Coordinates of C-alpha atoms and ligand atoms in Angstrom, one line a residue:
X1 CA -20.4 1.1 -16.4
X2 CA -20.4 -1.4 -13.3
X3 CA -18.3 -0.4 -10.3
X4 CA -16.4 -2.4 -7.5
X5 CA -16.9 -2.5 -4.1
X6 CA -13.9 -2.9 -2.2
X7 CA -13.6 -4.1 1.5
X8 CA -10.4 -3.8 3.6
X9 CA -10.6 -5.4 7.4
X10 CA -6.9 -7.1 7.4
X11 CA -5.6 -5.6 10.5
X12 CA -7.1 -2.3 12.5
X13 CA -8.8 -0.3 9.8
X14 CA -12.5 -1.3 8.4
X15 CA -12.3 0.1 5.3
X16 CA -15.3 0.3 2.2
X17 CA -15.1 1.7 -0.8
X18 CA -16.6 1.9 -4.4
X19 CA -14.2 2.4 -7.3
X20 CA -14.9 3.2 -11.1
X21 CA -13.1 1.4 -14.4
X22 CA -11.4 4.6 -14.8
X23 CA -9.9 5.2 -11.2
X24 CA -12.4 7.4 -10.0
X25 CA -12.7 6.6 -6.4
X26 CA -16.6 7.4 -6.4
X27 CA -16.1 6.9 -2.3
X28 CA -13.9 5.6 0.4
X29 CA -14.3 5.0 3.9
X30 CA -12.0 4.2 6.9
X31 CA -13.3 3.7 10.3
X32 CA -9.7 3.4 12.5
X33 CA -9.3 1.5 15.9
X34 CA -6.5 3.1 16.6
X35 CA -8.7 4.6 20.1
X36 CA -9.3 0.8 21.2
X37 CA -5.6 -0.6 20.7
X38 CA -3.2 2.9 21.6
X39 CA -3.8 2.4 24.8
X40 CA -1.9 -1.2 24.8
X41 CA 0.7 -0.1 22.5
X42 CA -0.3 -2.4 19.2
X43 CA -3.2 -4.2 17.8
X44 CA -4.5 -6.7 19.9
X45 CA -6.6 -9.2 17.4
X46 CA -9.4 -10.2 19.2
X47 CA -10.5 -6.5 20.2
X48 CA -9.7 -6.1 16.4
X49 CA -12.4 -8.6 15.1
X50 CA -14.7 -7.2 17.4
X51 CA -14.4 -3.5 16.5
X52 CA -14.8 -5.1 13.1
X53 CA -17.5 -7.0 13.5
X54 CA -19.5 -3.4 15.1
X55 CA -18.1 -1.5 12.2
X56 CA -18.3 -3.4 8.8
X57 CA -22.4 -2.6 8.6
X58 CA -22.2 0.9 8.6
X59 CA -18.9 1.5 6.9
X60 CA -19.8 -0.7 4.2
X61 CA -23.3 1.3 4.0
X62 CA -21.5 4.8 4.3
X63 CA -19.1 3.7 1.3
X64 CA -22.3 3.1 -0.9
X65 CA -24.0 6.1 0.4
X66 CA -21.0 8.4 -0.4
X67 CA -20.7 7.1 -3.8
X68 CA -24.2 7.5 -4.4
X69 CA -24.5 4.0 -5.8
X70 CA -27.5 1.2 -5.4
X71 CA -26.3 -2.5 -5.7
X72 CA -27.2 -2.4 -9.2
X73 CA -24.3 -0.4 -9.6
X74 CA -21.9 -3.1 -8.5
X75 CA -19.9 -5.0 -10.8
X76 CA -18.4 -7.1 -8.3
X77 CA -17.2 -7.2 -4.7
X78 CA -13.5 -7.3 -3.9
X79 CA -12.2 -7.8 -0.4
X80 CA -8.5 -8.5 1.0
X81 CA -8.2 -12.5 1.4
X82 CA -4.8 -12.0 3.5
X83 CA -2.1 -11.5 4.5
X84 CA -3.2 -10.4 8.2
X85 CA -4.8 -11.1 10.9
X86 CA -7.2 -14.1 10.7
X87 CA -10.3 -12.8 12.6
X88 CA -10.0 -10.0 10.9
X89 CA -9.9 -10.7 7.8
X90 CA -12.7 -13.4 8.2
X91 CA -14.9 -10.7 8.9
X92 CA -14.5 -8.6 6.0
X93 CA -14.1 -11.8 3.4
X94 CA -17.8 -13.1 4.9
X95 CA -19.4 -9.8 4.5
X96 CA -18.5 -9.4 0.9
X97 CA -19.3 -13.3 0.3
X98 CA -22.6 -12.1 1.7
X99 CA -23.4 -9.6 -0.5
X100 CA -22.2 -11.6 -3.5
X101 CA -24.5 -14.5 -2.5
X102 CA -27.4 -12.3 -2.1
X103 CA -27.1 -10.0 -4.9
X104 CA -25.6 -12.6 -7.5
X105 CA -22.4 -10.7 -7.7
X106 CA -18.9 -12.0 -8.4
X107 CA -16.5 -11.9 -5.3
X108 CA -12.9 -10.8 -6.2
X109 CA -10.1 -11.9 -3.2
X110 CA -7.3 -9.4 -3.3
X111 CA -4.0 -10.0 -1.6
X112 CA -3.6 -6.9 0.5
X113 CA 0.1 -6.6 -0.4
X114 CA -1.0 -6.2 -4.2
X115 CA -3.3 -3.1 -2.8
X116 CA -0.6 -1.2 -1.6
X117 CA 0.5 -1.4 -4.7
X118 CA -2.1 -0.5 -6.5
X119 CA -2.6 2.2 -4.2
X120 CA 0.2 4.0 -6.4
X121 CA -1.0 2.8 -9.5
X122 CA -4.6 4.3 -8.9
X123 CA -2.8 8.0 -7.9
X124 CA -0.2 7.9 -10.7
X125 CA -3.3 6.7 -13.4
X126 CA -6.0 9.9 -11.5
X127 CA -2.9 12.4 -12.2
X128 CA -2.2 11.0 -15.7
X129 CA 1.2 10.0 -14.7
X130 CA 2.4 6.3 -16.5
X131 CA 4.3 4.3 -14.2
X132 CA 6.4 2.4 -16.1
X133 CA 7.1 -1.2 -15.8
X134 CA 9.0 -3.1 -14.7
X135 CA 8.7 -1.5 -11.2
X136 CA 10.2 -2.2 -8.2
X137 CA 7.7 -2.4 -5.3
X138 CA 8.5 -1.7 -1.6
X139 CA 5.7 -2.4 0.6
X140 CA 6.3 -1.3 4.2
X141 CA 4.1 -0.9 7.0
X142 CA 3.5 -2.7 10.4
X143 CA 3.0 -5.8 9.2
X144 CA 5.3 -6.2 6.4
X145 CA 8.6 -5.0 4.8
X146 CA 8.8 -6.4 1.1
X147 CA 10.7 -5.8 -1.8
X148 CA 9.3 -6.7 -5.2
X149 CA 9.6 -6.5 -8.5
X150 CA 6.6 -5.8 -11.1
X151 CA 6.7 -6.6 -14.6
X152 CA 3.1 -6.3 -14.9
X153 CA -0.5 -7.8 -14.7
X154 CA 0.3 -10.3 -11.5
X155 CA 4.3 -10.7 -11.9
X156 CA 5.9 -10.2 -9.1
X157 CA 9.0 -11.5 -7.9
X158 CA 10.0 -11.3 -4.5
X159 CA 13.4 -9.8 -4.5
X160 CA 14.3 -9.2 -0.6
X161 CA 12.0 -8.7 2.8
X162 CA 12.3 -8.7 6.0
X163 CA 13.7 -11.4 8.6
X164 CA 12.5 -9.7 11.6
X165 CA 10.4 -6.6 12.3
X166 CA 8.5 -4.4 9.4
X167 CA 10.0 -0.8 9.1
X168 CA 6.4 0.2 10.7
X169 CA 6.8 -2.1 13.9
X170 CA 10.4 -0.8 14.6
X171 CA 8.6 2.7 14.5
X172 CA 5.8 1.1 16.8
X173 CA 8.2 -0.6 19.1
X174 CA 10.8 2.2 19.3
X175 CA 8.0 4.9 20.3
X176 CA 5.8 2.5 22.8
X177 CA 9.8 2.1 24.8
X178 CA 10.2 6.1 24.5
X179 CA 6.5 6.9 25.7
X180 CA 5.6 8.2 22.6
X181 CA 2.5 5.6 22.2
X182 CA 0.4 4.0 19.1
X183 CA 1.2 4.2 16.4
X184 CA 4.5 5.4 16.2
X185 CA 5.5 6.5 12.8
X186 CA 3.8 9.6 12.7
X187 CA 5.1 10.7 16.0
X188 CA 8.2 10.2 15.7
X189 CA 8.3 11.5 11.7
X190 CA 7.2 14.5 13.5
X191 CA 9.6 15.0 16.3
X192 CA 12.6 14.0 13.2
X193 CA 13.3 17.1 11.8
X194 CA 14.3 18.3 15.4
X195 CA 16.9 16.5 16.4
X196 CA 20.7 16.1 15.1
X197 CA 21.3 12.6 13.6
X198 CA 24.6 12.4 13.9
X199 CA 24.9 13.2 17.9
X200 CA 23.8 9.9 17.9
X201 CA 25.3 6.6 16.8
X202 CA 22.9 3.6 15.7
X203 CA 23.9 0.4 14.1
X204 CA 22.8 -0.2 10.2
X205 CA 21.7 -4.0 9.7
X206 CA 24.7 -6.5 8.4
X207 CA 23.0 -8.8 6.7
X208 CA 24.0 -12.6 5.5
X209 CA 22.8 -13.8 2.4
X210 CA 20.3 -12.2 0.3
X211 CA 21.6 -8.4 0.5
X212 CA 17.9 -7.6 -0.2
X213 CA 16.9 -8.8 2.5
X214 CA 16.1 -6.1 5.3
X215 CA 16.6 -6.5 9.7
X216 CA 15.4 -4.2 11.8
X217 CA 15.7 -6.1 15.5
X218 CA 19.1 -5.0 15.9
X219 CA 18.5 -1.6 15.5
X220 CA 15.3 -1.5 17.8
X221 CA 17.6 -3.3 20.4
X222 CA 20.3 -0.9 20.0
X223 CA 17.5 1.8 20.9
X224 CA 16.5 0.1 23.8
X225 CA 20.5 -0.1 25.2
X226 CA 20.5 3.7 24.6
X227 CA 17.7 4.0 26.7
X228 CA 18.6 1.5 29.3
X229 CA 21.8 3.3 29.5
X230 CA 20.2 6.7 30.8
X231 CA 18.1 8.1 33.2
X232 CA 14.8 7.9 31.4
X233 CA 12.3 7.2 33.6
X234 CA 11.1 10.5 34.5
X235 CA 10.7 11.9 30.8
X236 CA 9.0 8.8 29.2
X237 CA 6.4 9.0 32.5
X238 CA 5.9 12.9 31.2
X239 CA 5.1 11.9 28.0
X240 CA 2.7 8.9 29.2
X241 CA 1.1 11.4 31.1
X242 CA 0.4 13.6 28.4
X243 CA -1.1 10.5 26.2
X244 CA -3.2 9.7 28.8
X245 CA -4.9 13.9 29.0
X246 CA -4.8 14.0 25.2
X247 CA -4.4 11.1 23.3
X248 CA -3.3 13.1 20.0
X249 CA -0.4 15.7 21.4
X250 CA 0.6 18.6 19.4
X251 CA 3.8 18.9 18.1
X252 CA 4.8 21.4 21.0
X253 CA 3.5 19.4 23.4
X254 CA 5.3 16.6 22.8
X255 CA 8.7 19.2 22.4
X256 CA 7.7 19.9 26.0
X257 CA 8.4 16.6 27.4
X258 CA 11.3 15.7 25.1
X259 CA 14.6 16.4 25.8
X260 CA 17.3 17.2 23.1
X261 CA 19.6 14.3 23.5
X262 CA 16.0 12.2 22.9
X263 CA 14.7 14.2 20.0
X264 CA 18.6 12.8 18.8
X265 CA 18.2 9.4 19.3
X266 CA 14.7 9.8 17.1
X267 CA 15.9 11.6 14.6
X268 CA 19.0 8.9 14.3
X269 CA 16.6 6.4 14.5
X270 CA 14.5 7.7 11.5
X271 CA 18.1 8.1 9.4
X272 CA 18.9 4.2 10.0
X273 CA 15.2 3.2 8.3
X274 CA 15.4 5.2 5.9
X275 CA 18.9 3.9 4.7
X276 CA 18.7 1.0 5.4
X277 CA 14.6 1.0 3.0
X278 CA 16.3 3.0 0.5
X279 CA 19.9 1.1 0.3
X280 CA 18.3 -1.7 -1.0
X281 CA 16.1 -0.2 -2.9
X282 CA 19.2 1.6 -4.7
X283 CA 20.6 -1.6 -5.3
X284 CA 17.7 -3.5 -6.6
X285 CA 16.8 -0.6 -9.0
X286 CA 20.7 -0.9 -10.3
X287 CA 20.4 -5.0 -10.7
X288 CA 17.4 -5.2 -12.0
X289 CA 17.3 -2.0 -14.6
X290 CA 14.0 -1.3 -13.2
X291 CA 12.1 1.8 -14.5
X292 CA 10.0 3.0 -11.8
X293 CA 10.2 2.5 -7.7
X294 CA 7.0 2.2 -6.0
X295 CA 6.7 3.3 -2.0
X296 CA 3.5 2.4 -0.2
X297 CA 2.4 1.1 2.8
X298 CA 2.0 3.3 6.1
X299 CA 5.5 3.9 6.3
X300 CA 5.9 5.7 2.8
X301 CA 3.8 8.6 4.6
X302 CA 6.9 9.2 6.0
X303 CA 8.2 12.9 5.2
X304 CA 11.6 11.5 5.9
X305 CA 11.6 8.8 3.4
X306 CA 9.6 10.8 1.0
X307 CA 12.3 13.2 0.7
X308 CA 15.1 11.1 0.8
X309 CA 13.6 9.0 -2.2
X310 CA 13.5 12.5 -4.2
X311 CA 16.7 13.8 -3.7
X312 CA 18.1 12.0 -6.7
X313 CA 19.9 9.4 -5.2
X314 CA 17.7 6.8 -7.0
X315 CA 18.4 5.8 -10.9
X316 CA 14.6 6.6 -11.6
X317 CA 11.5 8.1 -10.6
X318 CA 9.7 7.4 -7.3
X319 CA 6.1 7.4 -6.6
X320 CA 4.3 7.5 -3.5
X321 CA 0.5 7.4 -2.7
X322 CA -1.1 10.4 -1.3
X323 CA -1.1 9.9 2.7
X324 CA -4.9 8.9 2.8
X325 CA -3.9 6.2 0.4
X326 CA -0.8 5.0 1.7
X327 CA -1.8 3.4 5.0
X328 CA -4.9 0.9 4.6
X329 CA -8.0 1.8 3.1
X330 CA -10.5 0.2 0.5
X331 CA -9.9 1.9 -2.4
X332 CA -6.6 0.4 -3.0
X333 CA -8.4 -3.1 -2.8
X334 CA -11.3 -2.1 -5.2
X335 CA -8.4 -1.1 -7.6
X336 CA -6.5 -4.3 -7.6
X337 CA -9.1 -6.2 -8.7
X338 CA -10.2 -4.2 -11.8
X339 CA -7.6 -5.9 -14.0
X340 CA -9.1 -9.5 -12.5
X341 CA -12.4 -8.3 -12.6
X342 CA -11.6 -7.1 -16.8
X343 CA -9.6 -10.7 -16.9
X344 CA -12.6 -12.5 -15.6
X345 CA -10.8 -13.9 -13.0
X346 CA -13.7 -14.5 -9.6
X347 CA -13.6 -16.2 -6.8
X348 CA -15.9 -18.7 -5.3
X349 CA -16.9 -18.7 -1.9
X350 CA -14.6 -21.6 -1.0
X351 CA -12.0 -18.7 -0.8
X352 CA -10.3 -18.9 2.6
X353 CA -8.7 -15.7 4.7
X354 CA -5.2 -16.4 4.5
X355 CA -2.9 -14.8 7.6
X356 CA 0.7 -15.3 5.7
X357 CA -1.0 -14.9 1.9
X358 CA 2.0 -14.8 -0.5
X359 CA 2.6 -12.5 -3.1
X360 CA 5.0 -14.1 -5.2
Ligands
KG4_401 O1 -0.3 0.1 6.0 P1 -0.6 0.4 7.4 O2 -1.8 1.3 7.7 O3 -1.1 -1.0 8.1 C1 -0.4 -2.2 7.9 O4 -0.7 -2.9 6.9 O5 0.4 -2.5 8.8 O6 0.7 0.8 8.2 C2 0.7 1.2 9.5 C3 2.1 1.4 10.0 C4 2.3 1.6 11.5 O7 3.4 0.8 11.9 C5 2.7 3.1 11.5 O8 3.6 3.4 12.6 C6 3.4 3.3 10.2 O9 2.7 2.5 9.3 N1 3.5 4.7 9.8 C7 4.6 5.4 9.7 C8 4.2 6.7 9.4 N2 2.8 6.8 9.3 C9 2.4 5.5 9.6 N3 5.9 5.1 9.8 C10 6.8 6.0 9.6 N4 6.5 7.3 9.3 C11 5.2 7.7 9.2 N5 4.9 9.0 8.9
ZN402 ZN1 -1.3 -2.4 5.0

């Protein structure tokens, strides 16, 4: 039984991995930039395509190695065709078109949204859990915030996204003002749990239009009035100090440098995303009589969130991807294109990287 090779290079991962029929993920490796870009507070794409270009060779290799498969293995090669960043998704797209050319293989473009997806489909179908459709889809992570609904092979229906930031750049924003670095979910999902929400008081989004729809400009503004409005200086320089020693702080560490009224403000902070993800969510569940909810994308590692979607408070079950799945990786990509690769559907290598690739 063939397997797919699956290539993921859409924004600061490089990411291989090989992927059976059945789920298995036989391997799946993620080399992370997140050393080259933390120290300017986001991705920067050119350094991106470059750390790509250095990386896709051996990842790709280590992903076959791991998986102890030989070309002949291969069934097909799948890589993400967009959305993201254009250099960076050339490089990944050319490499797989490489190997398809030389090996005669059939090249599968997969829209990097739909991995995320998948993502949740490959974990519920590895634990024998059936996720049953139609589903409603939230993808959010630092590039997008989307809200779709699933009925099944590639139905999906856009229901509501974002009109500003993703949930993951608010995170990234809000924590590169506060001193807190890159990436900024983690961090501050961390530091959450030790402050008192309500001490302080954020906006929610009021939204025109689509109530789907999600905003989260206003609230990083309102964050950066907090701050503007105290005397901050001298603890956010603390905690760039610390960044710049060690570039991955313990949790006490950071509680060193962070006063109460701050650890506040983040754990307010975290409480207005997660509403304001789940609210609609809620809604959209209620409207459309959906049966399942899928979270994925880097923010759905948050603890936060995860909890939050489990209390009960939504009209049917939630599934998340395990952590290693959630933010990018290959594996995701292999697995969206097994129902195209079982429907025959390929790709020929006119197939262009696509920076704003729709869904639906
Ligand atoms: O899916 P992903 O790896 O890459 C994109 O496609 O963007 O998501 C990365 C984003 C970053 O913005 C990061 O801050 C956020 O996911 N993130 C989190 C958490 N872990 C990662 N946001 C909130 N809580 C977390 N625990
Ligand atoms: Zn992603």
């Amino acid at each position: 039984m063939p397997f797919i090779l699956g290539i993921e290079t859409s924004c600061d991962e490089t990411a291989a991995a090989v992927v059976a029929r059945d789920g298995e993920v036989l391997s799946s490796v993620v080399a992370s930039q997140l050393d080259v870009h933390g120290r300017y507070g986001g991705v920067v794409p050119e350094l991106a395509s470059r750390e790509h270009l250095r990386a896709i060779v051996p990842v790709v290799r280590q992903a076959m190695q791991d998986a102890h498969a030989s070309w002949a293995d291969l069934g097909a090669v799948a890589a993400t065709a967009g959305p993201g960043l254009v250099g960076s998704l050339l490089v990944g797209l050319t490499f797989a078109k490489g190997i398809c050319a030389v090996r005669r293989l059939p090249l599968i473009g997969v829209n990097h949204l739909e991995g995320h997806i998948h993502a949740v489909v490959l974990d519920a179908r590895r634990s024998g859990e059936e996720i049953e459709l139609p589903a409603l889809a939230l993808v959010a992570s630092g590039g997008h915030t989307h809200l779709f609904l699933w009925t099944g092979g590639e139905k999906y229906q856009l229901l509501g996204r974002t009109r500003d930031d993703a949930a993951g750049e608010a995170y990234d924003k809000v924590a590169k003002l506060l001193g807190f670095g890159y990436p900024g979910g983690p961090v501050l999902d961390m530091l959450a749990p030790h402050g008192d929400p309500e001490a302080v008081d954020l906006p929610m989004a009021r939204m025109k239009g689509n109530p789907l729809d999600f905003s989260f400009s206003g609230l990083k503004t309102a964050v950066l009035r907090w701050v503007q409005s105290r005397e901050m200086e001298t603890e956010i320089a603390a905690r760039r100090e610390l960044l710049r020693r060690n570039p991955r702080p313990t949790l006490e560490q950071w509680l060193e440098v962070t006063p109460q009224t701050t650890l506040n403000l983040v754990a307010a902070f975290q409480q207005v995303v997660v509403e304001e993800l789940l609210k609609r969510v809620e809604r959209a569940a209620e409207e459309t009589g959906a049966r399942s909810v899928i979270i994925s994308g880097g923010v759905a590692c948050n603890a936060g969130l995860r909890r939050a979607a489990h209390s009960g408070r939504l009209p049917c079950p939630a599934y998340f991807p395990t952590p290693h799945l959630s933010t990018d990786n290959a594996a995701m990509i292999a697995a969206a294109a097994w129902p195209k690769f079982e429907r025959g559907e390929f790709d020929d290598f006119s197939l262009k990287a696509q920076a704003n690739l729709a869904l639906a």
